[in-house]
Coordinates of N, CA and C in Angstrom, one line a residue:
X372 N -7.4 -10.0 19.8 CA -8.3 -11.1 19.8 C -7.9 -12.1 18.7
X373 N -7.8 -13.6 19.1 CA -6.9 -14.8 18.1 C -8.4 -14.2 17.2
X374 N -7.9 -14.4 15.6 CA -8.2 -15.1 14.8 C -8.8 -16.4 14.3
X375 N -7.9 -17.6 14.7 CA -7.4 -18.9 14.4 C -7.8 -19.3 16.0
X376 N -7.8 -20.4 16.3 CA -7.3 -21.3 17.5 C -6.7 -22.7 16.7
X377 N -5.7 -22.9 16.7 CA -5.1 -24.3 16.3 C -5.1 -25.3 17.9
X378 N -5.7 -26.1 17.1 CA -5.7 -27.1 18.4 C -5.3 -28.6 17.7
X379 N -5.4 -30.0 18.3 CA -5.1 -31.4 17.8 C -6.2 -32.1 18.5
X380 N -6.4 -33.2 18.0 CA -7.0 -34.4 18.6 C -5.5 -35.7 18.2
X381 N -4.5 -35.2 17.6 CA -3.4 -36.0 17.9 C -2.8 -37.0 19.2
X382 N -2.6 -38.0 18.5 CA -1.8 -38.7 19.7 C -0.4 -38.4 20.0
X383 N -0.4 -37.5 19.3 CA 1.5 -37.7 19.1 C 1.9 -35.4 19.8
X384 N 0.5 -35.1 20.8 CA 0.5 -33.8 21.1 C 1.6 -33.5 21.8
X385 N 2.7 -34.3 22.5 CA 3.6 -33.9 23.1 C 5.0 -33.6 21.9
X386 N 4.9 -34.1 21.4 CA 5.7 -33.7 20.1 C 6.0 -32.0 19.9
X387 N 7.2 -32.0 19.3 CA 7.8 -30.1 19.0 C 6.8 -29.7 18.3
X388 N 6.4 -30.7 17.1 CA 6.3 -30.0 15.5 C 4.6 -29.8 16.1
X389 N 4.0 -30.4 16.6 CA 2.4 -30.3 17.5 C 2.3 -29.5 18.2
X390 N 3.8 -29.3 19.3 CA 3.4 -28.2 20.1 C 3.5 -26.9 19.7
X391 N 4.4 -26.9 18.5 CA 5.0 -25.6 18.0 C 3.4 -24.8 17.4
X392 N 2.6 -25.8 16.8 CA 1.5 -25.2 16.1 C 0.3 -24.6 17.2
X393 N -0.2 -25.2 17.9 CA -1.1 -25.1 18.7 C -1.2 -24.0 19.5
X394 N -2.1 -23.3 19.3 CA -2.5 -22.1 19.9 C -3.3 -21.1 19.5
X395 N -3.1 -19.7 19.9 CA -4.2 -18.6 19.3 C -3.1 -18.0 18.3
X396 N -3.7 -17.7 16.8 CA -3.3 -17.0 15.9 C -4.2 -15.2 15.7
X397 N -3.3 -14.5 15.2 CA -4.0 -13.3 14.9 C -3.8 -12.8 13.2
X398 N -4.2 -12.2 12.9 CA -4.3 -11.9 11.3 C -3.0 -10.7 11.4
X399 N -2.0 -10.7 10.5 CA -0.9 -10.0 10.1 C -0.9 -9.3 9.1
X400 N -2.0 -9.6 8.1 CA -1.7 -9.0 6.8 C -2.0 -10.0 5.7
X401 N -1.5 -9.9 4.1 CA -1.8 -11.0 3.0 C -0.6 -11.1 2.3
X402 N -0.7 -12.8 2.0 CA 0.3 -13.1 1.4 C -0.5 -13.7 0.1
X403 N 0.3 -13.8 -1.2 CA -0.6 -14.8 -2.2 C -1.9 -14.5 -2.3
X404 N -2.7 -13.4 -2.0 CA -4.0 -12.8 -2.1 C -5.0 -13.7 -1.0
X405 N -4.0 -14.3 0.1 CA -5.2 -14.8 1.3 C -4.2 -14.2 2.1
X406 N -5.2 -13.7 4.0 CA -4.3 -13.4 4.4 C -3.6 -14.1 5.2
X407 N -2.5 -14.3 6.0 CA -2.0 -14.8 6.6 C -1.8 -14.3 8.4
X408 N -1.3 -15.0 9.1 CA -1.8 -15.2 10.7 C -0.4 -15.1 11.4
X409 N -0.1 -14.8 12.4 CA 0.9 -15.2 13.1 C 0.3 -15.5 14.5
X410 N 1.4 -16.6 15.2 CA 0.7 -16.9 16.9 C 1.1 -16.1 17.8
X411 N 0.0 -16.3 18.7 CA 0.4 -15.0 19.6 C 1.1 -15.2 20.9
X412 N 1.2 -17.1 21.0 CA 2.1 -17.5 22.3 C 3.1 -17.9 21.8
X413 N 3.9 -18.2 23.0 CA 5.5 -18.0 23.0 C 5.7 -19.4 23.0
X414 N 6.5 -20.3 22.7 CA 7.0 -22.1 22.4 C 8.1 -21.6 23.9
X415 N 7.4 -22.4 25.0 CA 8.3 -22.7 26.0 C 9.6 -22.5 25.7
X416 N 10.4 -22.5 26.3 CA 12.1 -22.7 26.0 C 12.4 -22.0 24.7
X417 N 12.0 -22.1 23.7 CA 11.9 -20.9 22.4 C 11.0 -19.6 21.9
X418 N 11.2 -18.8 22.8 CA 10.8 -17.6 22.9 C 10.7 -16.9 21.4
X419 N 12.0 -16.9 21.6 CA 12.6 -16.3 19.7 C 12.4 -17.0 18.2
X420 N 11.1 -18.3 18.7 CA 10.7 -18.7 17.5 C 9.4 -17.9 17.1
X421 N 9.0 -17.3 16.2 CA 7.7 -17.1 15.1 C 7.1 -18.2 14.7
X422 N 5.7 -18.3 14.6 CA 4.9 -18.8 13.8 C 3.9 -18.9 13.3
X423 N 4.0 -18.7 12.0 CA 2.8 -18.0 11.1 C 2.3 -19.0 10.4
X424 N 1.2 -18.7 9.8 CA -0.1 -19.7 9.3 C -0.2 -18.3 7.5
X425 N 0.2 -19.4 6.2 CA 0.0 -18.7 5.4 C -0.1 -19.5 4.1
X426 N -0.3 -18.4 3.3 CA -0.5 -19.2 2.0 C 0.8 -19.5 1.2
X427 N 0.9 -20.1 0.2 CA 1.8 -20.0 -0.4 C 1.0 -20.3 -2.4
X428 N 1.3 -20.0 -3.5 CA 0.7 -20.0 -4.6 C 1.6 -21.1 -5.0
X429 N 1.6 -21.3 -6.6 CA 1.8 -22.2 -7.5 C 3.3 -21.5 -8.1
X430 N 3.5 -20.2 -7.9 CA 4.4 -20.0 -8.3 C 5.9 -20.2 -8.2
X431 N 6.4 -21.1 -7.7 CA 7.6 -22.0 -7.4 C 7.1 -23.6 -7.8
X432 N 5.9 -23.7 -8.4 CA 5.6 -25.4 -8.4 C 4.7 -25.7 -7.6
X433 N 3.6 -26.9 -8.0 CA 2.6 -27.6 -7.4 C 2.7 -27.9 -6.2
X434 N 4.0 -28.4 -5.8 CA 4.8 -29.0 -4.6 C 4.9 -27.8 -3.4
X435 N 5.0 -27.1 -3.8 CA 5.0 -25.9 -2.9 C 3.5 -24.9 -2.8
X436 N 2.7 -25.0 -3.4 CA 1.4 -24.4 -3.3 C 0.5 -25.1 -2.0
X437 N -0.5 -24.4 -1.5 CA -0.9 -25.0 -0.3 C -0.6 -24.0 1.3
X438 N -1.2 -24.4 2.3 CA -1.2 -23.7 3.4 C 0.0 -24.6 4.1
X439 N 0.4 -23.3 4.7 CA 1.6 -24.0 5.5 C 2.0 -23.2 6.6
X440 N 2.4 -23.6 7.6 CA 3.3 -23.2 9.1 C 4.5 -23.1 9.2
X441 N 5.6 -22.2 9.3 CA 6.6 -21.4 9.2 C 7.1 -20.5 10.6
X442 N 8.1 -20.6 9.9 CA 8.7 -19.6 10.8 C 8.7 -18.1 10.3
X443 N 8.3 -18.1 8.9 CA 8.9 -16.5 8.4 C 7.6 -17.1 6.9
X444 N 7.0 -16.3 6.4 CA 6.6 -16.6 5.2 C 7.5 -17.2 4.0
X445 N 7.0 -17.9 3.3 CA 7.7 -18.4 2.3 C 9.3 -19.2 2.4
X446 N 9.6 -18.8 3.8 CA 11.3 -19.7 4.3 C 11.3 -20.9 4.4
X447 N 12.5 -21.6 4.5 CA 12.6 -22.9 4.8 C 12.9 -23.7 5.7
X448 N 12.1 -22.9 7.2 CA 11.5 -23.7 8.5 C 10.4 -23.4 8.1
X449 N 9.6 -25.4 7.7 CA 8.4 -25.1 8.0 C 8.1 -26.4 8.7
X450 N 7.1 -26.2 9.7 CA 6.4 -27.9 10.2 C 5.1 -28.5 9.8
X451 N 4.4 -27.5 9.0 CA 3.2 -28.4 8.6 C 2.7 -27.8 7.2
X452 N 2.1 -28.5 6.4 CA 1.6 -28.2 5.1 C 0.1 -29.0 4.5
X453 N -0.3 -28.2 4.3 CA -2.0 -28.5 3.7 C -2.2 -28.2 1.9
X454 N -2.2 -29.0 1.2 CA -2.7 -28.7 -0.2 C -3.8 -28.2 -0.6
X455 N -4.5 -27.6 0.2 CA -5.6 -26.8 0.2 C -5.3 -25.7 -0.3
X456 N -6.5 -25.2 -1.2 CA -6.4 -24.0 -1.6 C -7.5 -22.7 -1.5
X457 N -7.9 -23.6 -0.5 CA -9.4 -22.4 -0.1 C -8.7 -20.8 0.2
X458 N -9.7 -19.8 0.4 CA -9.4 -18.6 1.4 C -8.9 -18.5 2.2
X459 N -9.7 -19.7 3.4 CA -9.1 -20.1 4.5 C -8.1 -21.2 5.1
X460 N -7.5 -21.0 5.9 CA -6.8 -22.5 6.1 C -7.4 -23.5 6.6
X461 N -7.4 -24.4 6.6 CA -8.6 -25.8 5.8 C -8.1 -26.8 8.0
X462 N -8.9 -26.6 8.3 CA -9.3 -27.6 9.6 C -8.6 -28.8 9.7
X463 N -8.6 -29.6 8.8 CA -8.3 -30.8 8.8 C -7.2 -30.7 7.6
X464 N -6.4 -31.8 7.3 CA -5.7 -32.5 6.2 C -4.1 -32.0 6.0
X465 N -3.6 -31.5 7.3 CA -2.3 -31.0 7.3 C -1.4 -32.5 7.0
X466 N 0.0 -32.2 6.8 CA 1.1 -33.3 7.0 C 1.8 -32.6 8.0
X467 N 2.3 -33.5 9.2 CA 3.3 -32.9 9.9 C 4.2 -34.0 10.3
X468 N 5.0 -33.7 10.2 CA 5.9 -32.6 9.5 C 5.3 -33.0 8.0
X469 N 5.8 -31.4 6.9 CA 5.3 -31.3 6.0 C 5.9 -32.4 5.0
X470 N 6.9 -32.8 5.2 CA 7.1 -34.2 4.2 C 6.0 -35.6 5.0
X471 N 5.7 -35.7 5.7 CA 5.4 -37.1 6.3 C 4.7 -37.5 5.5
X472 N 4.8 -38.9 5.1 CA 4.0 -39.9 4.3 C 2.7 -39.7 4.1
X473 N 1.9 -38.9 5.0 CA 0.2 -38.7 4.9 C -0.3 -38.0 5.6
X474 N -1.5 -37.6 5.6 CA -2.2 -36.4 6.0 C -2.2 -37.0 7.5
X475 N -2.3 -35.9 8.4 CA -2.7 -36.3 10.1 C -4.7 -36.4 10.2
X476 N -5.1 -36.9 11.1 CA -6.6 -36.9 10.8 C -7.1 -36.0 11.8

């Protein structure tokens, strides 16, 4: 049973980095003292990709603390990032891609 449901009201839903997110997550375990999620469907055409929903802390820098979307915890494929630092991962205020100029609404 999903956890999570990631969904968009995006205009830009045909997009990789949109489709890659969207779906049912399930709880895996904890990272950084929240726990973190992985999805439970398969990315058309990329079967062999993972994607998990997790925390990340302050300890690497401000710039890196925050909720983010990965391929692997803590690695360096990620497509989305939230400076949020609740419990949970925060509904609204992602960047996607995680550098883009400003939050998605």
């Amino acid at each position: 049973r999903a956890a999570f449901r990631v969904g968009t009201n995006s205009t830009k839903k045909d997009e990789m980095g949109i489709e890659t997110l969207v779906g049912d997550y399930v709880e895996r375990g904890e990272n950084h003292e929240r726990r973190y999620y992985q999805k439970m469907q398969f990315i058309p055409g990329h079967e062999d990709i993972k994607v998990f929903l997790y925390y990340w802390d302050d300890r690497d820098g401000a710039e890196f603390c925050g909720w983010w979307f990965g391929n692997e915890l803590g690695g360096s494929q990620v497509w989305a990032r939230s400076n949020s630092h609740g419990d949970l991962p925060p509904r609204i205020g992602w960047k996607i891609p995680r550098d883009a100029p400003r939050v998605e609404p």
